[in-house]
Amino acid sequence: MEWVSKLNNGLNKTASGLSKNLSTVFKGKKLDPQTLEDLEDLLISSDFGVSISKKIVDSISKEKFNDFDTNKVREFLSKKVSEILKLRYLPLNTENNGDPYVILVVGVNGVGKTTTIGKLANNFVKKNKNVLIAAGDTFRAAAIDQLKIWSDRSKSEIITKPTGTDAAALSYEALVTAKEEKKDILIIDTAGRLQNKTDLMNQLEKIPRVLKKIDETSPHSVLLVLDASTGQNAISQVELFNKSCGVTGLIMTKLDGTAKGGVLVSIAERYPIPIHAIGVGEGIDDLQEFEPESYSRALLGLL
């Protein structure tokens, strides 16, 4: 129940805006063309995206509501959103036949990669997994120091190198160490990239190539961390990182600080990439496995 409360509070800005505006949209108590158009505009402005907003409104226009009221429409909206999100529901399975399961974490500057890695490590350690973190953001000394703190908090081990060390070389050494020490999971941090900087994206592509020299199946997951507050800009990040390094899963952070929670629905509709986890707070336990139905209901203020 504690997580449900955090999820509800985390999506409060989005849900409050939707609920308030839905009440305004449906003030006429009928689903006429103008009301449906207003509803579509509302969903688009809540970062659901044009395509999915049209699909949802088309579904509502075909639905026969015997006794029209706003709550029934919200329930219907929640159901449609959940149907979309369930297509991307896939928990992260880290079993790897006794070998380290390698997770490469990528994303642009400022999305919360380092804190997300600490929270991921904490979740794995609580499941009795031996975790090694590789401080692959070798551009910033502050990032390495921050990751050391999160490593301590999550009771996981960390491998670091001086600032300026080649990130691919560090990743290689980290996987060698993980195998020697029989770690269950290796999480590799990377420097924040701007998705439009080709040279930096090319550097990122080098890491999987180096890892495959040790284990041709690694990295086993490439997780893209997204900041919900960036709204529709998150879509271009998915597009470009996926092209660059084959994103296998998504983590959406900072949902507690934005009214743009609808963007996750837009991403789910566009890309066949699993959504593994969401973050709704600063605490070490505030990153949890993504659950489509709860998210959908919280998004519409129904939890």
Coordinates of N, CA and C in Angstrom, one line a residue, residues 88-96 101-103 120 123-124 220-223 248-251 273-278 288-291:
R88 N 3.6 -3.2 -23.2 CA 5.0 -3.0 -22.9 C 5.4 -3.5 -21.5
Y89 N 4.5 -4.3 -20.9 CA 4.8 -4.8 -19.6 C 5.7 -6.0 -19.6
L90 N 6.9 -5.9 -19.1 CA 7.8 -7.0 -19.1 C 8.8 -6.8 -17.9
P91 N 8.6 -7.5 -16.8 CA 9.6 -7.3 -15.7 C 11.0 -7.7 -16.2
L92 N 12.0 -7.1 -15.6 CA 13.4 -7.3 -16.0 C 13.8 -8.6 -15.3
N93 N 14.2 -9.6 -16.2 CA 14.6 -10.9 -15.7 C 16.1 -11.0 -15.8
T94 N 16.8 -11.1 -14.7 CA 18.3 -11.0 -14.6 C 19.0 -12.4 -14.5
E95 N 18.2 -13.4 -14.6 CA 18.9 -14.8 -14.5 C 19.7 -15.0 -15.8
N96 N 20.9 -15.5 -15.6 CA 21.9 -15.7 -16.7 C 22.7 -16.9 -16.6
Y101 N 24.9 -10.9 -15.1 CA 23.9 -10.3 -16.0 C 24.3 -8.8 -16.2
V102 N 24.6 -8.4 -17.4 CA 25.2 -7.1 -17.6 C 24.1 -6.1 -18.1
I103 N 24.0 -5.0 -17.3 CA 23.1 -3.9 -17.6 C 23.8 -2.7 -17.9
L120 N 18.3 0.8 -8.5 CA 18.3 -0.5 -9.1 C 19.1 -1.5 -8.3
N123 N 17.4 -2.5 -5.2 CA 16.3 -3.5 -5.4 C 16.9 -4.9 -5.6
F124 N 18.0 -5.0 -6.4 CA 18.6 -6.3 -6.6 C 19.2 -6.9 -5.3
H220 N 23.3 -7.6 -21.6 CA 22.0 -8.4 -21.7 C 20.8 -7.4 -21.7
S221 N 21.0 -6.3 -21.1 CA 20.0 -5.2 -21.1 C 20.7 -3.9 -21.4
V222 N 20.1 -3.0 -22.2 CA 20.5 -1.6 -22.4 C 19.3 -0.8 -21.9
L223 N 19.4 -0.2 -20.7 CA 18.3 0.5 -20.2 C 18.4 2.0 -20.4
T248 N 16.8 -1.9 -24.8 CA 16.0 -3.1 -24.5 C 14.9 -2.8 -23.5
G249 N 15.0 -1.7 -22.8 CA 14.1 -1.4 -21.7 C 14.1 0.1 -21.3
L250 N 13.1 0.5 -20.7 CA 12.9 1.9 -20.3 C 12.7 2.1 -18.8
I251 N 13.2 3.2 -18.3 CA 13.0 3.5 -16.9 C 12.6 5.0 -16.9
I273 N 9.2 -1.3 -26.9 CA 10.3 -1.5 -25.9 C 9.6 -1.6 -24.5
P274 N 10.0 -2.6 -23.7 CA 9.4 -2.8 -22.4 C 9.7 -1.6 -21.5
I275 N 8.7 -1.3 -20.6 CA 8.9 -0.3 -19.6 C 9.1 -1.1 -18.3
H276 N 10.3 -1.0 -17.7 CA 10.7 -1.9 -16.6 C 10.4 -1.3 -15.2
A277 N 10.6 0.0 -15.1 CA 10.5 0.6 -13.8 C 10.1 2.1 -13.9
I278 N 9.6 2.7 -12.8 CA 9.3 4.1 -12.8 C 9.7 4.6 -11.4
Q288 N 10.3 1.6 -8.6 CA 9.6 0.3 -8.5 C 9.3 -0.3 -9.9
E289 N 9.1 -1.6 -9.9 CA 8.6 -2.2 -11.1 C 7.4 -1.6 -11.7
F290 N 7.4 -1.4 -13.0 CA 6.2 -0.8 -13.6 C 5.0 -1.7 -13.6
E291 N 3.9 -1.2 -13.3 CA 2.6 -1.9 -13.2 C 1.6 -1.2 -14.0

